Coordinates of C-alpha atoms in Angstrom, one line a residue:
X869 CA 81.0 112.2 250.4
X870 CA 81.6 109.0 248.7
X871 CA 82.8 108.6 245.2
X872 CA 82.9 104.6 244.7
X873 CA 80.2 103.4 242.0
X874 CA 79.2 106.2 239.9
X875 CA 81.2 108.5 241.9
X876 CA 80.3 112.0 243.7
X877 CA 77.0 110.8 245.4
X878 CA 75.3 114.2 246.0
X879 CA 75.0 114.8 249.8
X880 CA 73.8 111.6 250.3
X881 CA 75.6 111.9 253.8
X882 CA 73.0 114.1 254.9
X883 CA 70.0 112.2 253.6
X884 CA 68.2 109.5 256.5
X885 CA 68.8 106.7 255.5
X886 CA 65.1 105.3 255.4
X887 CA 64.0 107.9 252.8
X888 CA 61.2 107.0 250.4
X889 CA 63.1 108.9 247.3
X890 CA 66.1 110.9 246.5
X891 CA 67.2 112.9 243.8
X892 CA 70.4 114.2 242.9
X893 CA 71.0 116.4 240.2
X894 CA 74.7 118.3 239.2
X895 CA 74.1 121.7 238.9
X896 CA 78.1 122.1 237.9
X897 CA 78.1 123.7 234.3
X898 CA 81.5 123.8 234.2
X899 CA 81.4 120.2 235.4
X900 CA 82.0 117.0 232.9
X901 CA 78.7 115.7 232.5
X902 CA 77.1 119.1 231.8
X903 CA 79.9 119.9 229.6
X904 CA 78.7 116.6 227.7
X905 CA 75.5 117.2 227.6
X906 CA 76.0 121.3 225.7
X907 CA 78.6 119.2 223.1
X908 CA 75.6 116.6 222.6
X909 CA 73.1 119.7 221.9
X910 CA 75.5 121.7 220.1
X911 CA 75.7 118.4 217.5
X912 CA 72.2 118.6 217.5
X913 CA 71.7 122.3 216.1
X914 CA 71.4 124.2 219.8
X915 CA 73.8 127.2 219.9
X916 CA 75.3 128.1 223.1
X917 CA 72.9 125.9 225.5
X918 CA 74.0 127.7 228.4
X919 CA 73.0 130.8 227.3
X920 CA 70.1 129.9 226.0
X921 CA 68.7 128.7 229.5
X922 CA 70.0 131.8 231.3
X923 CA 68.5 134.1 228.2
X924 CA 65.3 132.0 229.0
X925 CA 65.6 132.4 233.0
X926 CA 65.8 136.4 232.5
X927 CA 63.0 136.9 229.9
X928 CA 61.0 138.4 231.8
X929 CA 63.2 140.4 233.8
X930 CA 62.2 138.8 237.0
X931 CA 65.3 136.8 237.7
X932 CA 68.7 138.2 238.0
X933 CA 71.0 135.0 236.7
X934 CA 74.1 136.2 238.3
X935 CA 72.6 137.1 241.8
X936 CA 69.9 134.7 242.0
X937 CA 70.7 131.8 240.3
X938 CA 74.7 131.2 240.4
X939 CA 74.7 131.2 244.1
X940 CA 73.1 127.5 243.8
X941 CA 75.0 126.4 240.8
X942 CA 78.9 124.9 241.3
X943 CA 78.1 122.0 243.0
X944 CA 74.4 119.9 243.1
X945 CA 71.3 119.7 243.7
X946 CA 69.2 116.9 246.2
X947 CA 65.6 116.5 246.8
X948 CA 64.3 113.8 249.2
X949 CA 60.9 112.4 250.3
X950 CA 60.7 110.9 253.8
X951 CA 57.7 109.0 253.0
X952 CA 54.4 109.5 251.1
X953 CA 51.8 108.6 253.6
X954 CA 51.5 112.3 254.9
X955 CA 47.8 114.0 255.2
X956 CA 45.6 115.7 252.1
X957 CA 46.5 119.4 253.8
X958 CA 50.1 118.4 254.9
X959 CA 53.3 119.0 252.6
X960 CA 55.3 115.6 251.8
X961 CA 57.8 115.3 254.8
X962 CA 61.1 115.9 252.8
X963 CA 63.5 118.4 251.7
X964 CA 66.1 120.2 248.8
X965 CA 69.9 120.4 249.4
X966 CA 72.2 122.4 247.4
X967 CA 75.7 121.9 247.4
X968 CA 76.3 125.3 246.4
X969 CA 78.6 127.9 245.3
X970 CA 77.4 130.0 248.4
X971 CA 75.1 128.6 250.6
X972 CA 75.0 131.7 252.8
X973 CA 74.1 134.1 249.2
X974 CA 71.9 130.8 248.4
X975 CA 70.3 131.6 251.6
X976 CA 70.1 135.1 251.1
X977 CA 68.1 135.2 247.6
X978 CA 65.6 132.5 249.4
X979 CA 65.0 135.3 252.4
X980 CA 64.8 137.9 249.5
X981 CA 62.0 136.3 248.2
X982 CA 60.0 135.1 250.9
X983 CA 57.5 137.6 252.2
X984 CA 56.9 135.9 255.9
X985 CA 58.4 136.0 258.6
X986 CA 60.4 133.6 260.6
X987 CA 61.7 132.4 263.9
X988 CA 65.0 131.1 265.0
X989 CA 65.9 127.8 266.6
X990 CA 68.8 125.3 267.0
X991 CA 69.8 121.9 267.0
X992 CA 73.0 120.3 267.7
X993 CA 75.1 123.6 267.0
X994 CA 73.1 124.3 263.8
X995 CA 71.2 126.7 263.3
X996 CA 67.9 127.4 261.5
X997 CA 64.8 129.4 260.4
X998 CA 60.9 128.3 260.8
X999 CA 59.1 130.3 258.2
X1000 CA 56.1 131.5 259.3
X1001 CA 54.4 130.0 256.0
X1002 CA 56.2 126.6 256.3
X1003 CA 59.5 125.4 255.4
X1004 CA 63.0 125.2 257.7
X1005 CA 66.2 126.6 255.9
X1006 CA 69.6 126.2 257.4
X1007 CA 73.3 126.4 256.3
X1008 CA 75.1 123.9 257.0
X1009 CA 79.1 124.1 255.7
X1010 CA 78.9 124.8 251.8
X1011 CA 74.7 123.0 252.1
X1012 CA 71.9 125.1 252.0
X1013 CA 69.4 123.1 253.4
X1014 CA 65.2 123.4 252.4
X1015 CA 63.1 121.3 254.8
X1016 CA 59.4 121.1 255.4
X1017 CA 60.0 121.1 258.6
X1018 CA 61.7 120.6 262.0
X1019 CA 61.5 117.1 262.6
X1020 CA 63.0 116.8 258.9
X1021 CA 66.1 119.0 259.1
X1022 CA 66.7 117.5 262.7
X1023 CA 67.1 114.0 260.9
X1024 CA 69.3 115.6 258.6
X1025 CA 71.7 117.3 261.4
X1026 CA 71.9 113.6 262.6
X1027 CA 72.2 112.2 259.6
X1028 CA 75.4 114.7 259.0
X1029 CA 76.9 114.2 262.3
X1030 CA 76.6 110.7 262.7
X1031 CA 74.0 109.7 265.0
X1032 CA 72.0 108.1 263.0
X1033 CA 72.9 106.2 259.7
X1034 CA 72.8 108.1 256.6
X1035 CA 71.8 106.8 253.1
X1036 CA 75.0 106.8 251.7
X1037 CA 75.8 104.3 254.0
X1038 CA 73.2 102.3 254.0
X1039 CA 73.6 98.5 251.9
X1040 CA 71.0 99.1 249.4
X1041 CA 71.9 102.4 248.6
X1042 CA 75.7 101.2 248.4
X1043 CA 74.9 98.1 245.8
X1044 CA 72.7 100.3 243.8
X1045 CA 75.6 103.1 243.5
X1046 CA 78.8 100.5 242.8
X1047 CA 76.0 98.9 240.1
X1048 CA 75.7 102.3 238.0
X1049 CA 79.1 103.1 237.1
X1050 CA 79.9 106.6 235.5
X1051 CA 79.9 110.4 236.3
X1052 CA 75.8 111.4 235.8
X1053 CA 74.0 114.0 235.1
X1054 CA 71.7 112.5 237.7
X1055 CA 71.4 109.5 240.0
X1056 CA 67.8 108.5 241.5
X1057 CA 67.3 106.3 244.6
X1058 CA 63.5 104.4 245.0
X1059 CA 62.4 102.6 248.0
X1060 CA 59.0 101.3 246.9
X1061 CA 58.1 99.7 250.1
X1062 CA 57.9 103.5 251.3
X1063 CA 56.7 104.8 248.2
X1064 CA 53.4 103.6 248.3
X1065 CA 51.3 100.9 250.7
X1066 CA 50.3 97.6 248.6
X1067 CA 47.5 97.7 246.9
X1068 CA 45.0 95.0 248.7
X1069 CA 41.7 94.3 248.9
X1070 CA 39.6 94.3 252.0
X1071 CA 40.3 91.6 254.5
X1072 CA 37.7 88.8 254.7
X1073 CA 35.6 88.7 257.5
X1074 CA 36.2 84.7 258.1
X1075 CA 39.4 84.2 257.0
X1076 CA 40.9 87.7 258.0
X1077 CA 42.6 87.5 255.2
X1078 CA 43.1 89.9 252.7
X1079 CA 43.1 89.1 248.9
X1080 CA 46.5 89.4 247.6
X1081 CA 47.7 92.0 244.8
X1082 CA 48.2 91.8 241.4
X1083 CA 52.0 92.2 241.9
X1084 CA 51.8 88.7 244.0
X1085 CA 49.4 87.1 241.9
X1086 CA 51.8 87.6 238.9
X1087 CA 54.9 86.8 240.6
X1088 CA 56.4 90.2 240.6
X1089 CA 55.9 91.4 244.5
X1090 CA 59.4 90.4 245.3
X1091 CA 60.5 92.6 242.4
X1092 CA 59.5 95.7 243.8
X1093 CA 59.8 95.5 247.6
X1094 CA 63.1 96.2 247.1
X1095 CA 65.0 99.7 246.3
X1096 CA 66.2 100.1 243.0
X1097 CA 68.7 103.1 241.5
X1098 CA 68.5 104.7 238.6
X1099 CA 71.4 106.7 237.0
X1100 CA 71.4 109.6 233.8
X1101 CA 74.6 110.3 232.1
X1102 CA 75.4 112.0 228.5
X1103 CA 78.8 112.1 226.5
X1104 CA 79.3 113.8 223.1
X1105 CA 77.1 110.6 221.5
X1106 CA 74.1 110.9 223.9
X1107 CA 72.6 110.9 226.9
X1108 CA 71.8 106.8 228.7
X1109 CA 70.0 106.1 231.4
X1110 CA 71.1 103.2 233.5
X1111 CA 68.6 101.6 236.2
X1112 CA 69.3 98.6 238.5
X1113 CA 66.7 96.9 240.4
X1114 CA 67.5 94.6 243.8
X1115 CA 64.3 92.7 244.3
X1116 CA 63.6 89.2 242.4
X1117 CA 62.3 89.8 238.7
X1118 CA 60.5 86.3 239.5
X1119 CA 58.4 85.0 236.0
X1120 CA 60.3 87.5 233.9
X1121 CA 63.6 85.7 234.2
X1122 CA 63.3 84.1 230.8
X1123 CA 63.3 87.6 229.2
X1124 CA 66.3 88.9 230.8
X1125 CA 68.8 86.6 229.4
X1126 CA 71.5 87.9 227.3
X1127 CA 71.6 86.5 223.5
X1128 CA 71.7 87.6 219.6
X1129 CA 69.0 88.9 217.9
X1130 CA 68.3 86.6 214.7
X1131 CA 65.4 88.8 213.3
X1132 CA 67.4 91.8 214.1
X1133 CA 70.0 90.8 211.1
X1134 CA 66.7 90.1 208.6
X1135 CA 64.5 93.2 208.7
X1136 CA 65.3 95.8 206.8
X1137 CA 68.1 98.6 208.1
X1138 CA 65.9 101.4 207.3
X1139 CA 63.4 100.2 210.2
X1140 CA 62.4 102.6 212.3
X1141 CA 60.9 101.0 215.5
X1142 CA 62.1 97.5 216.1
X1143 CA 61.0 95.0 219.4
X1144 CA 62.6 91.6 220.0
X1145 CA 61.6 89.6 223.5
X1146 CA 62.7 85.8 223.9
X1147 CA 61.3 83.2 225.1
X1148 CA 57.3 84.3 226.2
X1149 CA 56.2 81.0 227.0
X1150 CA 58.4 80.6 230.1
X1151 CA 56.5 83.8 231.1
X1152 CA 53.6 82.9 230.4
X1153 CA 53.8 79.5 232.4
X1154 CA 56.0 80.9 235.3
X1155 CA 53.0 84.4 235.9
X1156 CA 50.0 82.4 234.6
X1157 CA 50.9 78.6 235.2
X1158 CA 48.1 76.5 236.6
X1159 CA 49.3 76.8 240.7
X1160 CA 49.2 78.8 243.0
X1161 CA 47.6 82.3 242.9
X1162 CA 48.7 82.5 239.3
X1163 CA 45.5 79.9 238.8
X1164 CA 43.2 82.3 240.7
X1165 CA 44.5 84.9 238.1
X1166 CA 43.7 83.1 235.0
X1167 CA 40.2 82.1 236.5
X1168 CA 39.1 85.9 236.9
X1169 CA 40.7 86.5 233.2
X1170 CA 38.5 83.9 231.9
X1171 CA 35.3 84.4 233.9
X1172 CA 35.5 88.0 232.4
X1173 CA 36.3 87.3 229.1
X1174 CA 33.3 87.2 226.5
X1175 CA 34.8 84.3 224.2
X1176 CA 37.0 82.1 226.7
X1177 CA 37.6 80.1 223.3
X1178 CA 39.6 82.6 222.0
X1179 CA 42.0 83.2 225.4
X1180 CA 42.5 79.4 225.2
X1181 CA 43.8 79.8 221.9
X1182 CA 46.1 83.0 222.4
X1183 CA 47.5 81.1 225.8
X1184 CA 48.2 78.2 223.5
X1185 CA 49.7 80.2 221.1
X1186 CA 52.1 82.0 224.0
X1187 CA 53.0 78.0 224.4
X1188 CA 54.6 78.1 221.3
X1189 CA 56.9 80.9 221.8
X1190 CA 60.2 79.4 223.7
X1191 CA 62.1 81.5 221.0
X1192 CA 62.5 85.0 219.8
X1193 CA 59.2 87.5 219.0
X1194 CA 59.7 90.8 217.0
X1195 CA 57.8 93.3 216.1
X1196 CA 59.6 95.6 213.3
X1197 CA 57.8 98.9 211.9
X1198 CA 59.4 100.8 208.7
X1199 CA 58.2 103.3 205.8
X1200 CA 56.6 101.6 202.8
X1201 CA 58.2 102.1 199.3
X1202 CA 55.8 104.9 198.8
X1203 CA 56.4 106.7 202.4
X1204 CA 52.6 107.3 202.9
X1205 CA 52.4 104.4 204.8
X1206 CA 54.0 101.8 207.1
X1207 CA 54.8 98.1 206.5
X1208 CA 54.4 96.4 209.6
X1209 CA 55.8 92.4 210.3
X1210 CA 55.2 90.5 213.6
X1211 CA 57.9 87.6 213.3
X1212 CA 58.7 84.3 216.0
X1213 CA 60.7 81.5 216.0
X1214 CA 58.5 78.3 215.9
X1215 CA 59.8 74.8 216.2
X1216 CA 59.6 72.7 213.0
X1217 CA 56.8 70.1 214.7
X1218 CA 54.5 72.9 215.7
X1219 CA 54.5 74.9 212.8
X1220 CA 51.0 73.2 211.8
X1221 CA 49.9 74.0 215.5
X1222 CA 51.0 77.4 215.3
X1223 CA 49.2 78.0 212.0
X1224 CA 45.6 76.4 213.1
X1225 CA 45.9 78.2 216.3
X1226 CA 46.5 81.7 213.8
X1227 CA 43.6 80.6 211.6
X1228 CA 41.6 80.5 214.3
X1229 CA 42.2 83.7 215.8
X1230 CA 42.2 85.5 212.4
X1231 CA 39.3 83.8 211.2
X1232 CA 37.7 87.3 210.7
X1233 CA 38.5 90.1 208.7
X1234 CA 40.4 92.9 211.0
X1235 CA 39.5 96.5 210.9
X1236 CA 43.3 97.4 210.0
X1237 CA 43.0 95.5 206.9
X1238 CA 44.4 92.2 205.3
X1239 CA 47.0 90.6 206.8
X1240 CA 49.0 88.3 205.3
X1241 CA 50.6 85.3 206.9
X1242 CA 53.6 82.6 206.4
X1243 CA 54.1 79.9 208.4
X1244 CA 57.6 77.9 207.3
X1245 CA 61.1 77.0 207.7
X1246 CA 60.8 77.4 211.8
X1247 CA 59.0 81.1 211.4
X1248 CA 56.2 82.2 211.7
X1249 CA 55.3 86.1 210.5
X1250 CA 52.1 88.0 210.1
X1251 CA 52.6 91.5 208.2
X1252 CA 51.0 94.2 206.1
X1253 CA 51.6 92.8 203.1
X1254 CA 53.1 89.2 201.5
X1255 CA 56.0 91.8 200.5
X1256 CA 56.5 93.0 204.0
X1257 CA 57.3 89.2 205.1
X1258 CA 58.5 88.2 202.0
X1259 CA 61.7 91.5 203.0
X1260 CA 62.3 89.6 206.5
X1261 CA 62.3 86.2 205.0
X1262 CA 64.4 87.3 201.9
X1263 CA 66.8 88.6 204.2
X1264 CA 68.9 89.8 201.2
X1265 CA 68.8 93.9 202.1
X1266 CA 71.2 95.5 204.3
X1267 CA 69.7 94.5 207.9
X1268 CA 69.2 96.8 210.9
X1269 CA 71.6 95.0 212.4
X1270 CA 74.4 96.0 210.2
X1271 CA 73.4 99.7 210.2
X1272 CA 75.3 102.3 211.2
X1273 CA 72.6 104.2 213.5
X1274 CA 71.5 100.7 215.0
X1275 CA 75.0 99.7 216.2
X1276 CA 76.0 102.9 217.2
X1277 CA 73.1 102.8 219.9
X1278 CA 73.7 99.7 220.8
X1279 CA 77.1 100.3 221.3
X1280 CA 76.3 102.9 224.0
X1281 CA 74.5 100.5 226.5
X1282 CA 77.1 98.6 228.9
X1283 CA 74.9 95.3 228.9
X1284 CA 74.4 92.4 226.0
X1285 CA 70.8 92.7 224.4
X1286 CA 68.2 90.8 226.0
X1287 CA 64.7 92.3 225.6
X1288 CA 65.2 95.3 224.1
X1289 CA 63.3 97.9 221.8
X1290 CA 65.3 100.3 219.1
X1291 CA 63.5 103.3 217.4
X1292 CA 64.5 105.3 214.7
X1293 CA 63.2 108.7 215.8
X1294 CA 64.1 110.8 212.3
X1295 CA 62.5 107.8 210.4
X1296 CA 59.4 107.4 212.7
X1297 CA 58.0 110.8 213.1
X1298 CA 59.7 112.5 209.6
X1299 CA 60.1 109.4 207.1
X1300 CA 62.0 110.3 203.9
X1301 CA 63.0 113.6 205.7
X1302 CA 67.1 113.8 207.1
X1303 CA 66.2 117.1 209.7
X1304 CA 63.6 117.5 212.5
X1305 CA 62.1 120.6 212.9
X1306 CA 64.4 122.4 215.3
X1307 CA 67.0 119.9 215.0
X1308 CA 70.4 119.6 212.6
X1309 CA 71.6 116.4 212.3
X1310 CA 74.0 117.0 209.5
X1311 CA 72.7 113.7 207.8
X1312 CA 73.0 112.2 211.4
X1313 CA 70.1 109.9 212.5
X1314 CA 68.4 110.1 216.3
X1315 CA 68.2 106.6 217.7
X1316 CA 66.5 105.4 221.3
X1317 CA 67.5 101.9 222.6
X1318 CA 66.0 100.4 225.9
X1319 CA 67.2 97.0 227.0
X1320 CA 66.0 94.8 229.5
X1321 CA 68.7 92.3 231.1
X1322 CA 69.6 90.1 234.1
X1323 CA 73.5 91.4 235.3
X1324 CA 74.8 89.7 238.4
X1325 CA 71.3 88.4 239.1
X1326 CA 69.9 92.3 239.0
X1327 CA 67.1 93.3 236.4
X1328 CA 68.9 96.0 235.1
X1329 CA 67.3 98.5 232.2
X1330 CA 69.0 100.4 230.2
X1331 CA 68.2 103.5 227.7
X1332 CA 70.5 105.6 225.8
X1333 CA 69.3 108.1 223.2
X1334 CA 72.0 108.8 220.5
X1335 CA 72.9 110.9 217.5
X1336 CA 74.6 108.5 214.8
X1337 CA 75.7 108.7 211.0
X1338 CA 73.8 106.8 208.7

């Protein structure tokens, strides 16, 4: 099995190695990760989370943890999909390893509960069980194997013995697993060129050509012909979520590159959801510029749009973004409500653009109420209320960047910020409260963080969700 990259790989030696998706998932309690994971929801109020799952399992008196359950535990589990293009009545070709404690007593409470009846067969020295009711099951060393069918388990014998090349040593799957360092909870391989067919139109009948996608039109087809990985780890702190993509992110280049936050050190620490993107007009003229099918894209956008005016002036305003753009959310003084303050860096000489171009588009009262604007000193913000911007501007207040739950989340992801959100989960959904219902955070707050970023020319996202003093 290999254990370069993240490490353990969970019988990816047995998987084909032109599978649409795998799954693997530790089922080792005793294991690091899990152990992890029980001290992260111990922190968080949970007593005994072990115990609590197997109390849970044997409520109703229908499962026997220790004979039925333990057999598959000690080692992991794998589901796979060959491919997704199978019938309406036919189950997706594919199948479920466990890497378990006893395959032959895994094997044993599967029989138990089945009800049919089977036939025997072999391949290759291995032998196996047709259900009568569907499904192949096979032992094979310390793997109990679940397969839809023949065909599938075959390609897994051969996959095991070496006649044909398994996805654990396959290239993508390789640079996918050395990209996502780290013992996991769970690591995820995507092939989306087998996952689902492009969606086209109808070819044309003089051209015999068909019209291409949105993914093409926008620049992002190369992005997603190509296998990405996703990976799902937890310490003490919190559980992250690490995924790596191999195709080309194309247009969204310019939001992927590493750099500070300025209006991350001006709002307010107590924010509770937070946005920062750079740089949307290189987007914007890389996925709609004016060649190409990116053209035939903004012609249908503006043939359908009712006031083509208006999209003029929001493209033009996009134009004037080549800096940051934040969004920042936090309670009001009162905690009944939220002040809300959209902020972007503006160059000095288009500050008079930029505010015509918002005059124009906010020329009319908006259902949500006044809005107030400022346009100055290379920023322009539109918020809630003059004191809303007046609090990012001022800048004088302890910032989110210089709090304690902020930096703790950031410190859990492995790449610089690019385009990133941050949310304040204990401040979002219970504002002025320390406790969720359920939860005991001992004056601790609950912070999410996703980040968006371009590592060794790889769109790489990551999450982490994390439990940090104030």
């Amino acid at each position: 099995t290999p254990t370069d990259g993240i490490g353990d790989i969970p019988a990816a030696h047995l998987v084909p190695e032109d599978v649409a998706l795998y799954v693997g998932v530790s089922l080792d309690p005793d294991g690091a990760p899990w152990q992890e994971a029980f001290t992260l929801f111990e922190r968080l109020g949970v007593e005994d989370p072990l115990g609590g799952i197997r109390e849970g399992v044997e409520a109703d008196g229908e499962v026997d943890w220790e004979a039925e359950i333990e057999p598959f535990l000690g080692g992991a589990a794998v589901l796979f999909v060959s491919r997704f293009d199978s019938g309406d009545d036919e189950p997706l070709p594919g199948a479920v390893i466990f890497e378990a404690r006893d395959a032959r007593a895994a094997e044993a409470v599967i029989l138990d509960r089945r009800t049919d009846t089977f036939s025997e067969g072999a391949y290759e020295g291995v032998s196996y069980r047709v259900m009568e009711r569907g499904g192949v099951i096979a032992v094979m060393g310390g793997y109990f194997v679940y397969a839809s069918d023949e065909e599938t388990l075959r390609a897994i014998v051969d996959a095991r013995q070496g006649r044909s090349l398994p996805l654990a040593d396959s290239d993508d799957f390789r640079r996918l697993r050395n990209a996502l360092e780290g013992d996991a909870l769970a690591f995820v391989y995507l092939n989306p060129g087998a996952l689902m067919p492009k969606v086209r139109g109808e070819a044309d009948q003089e051209t015999e050509e068909a019209p291409p996608d949105l993914l093409s039109i926008v620049g992002l087809d190369a992005l997603f012909e190509r296998p990405l990985g996703v990976v799902v780890r937890a310490d003490g702190g919190g559980f992250s979520l690490q995924a790596a993509m191999l195709g080309d992110p194309g247009p969204i280049v310019p939001l992927l590159r590493p750099r500070d936050s300025r209006f991350a050190a001006m709002v307010p620490a107590e924010t509770a959801v937070f946005v920062s993107a750079y740089d949307i007009a290189g987007v914007v003229d890389d996925a709609f510029g004016s060649t190409g099918l990116a053209a035939r894209l903004r012609a249908a956008v503006l043939d359908e749009a009712e006031e083509a005016d208006g999209l003029a002036a929001i493209e033009d305003l996009l134009a004037l973004l080549d800096g940051e753009l934040a969004y920042a959310l936090w309670p009001s003084a009162d905690g009944e409500d939220a002040e809300i303050v959209i902020v972007a860096e503006v160059d000095d000489d288009r500050e008079e653009r930029a505010r015509d171009l918002l005059g124009e588009l906010f020329a009319e009262p908006l259902e949500v109420g006044d809005l107030a604007l400022s346009i100055g000193d290379g920023i322009a913000a539109i918020g809630s209320s003059a004191a809303a911007i007046e609090a990012v501007r001022n800048g004088s207040a302890p910032s989110l960047a210089r709090s304690e739950r902020f930096s703790t989340a950031v410190a859990r992801l492995d790449a610089p910020l690019a385009t990133f959100a941050y949310i304040d989960i204990v401040r979002l959904l219970a504002p002025g409260e320390d406790d969720l219902e359920g939860l005991n955070l001992d004056g601790d707050g609950l912070g999410l963080i996703v980040n968006l970023v371009l590592e060794d020319d790889r769109l790489q996202v990551e999450a982490a969700l994390t439990a940090g003093a104030d």
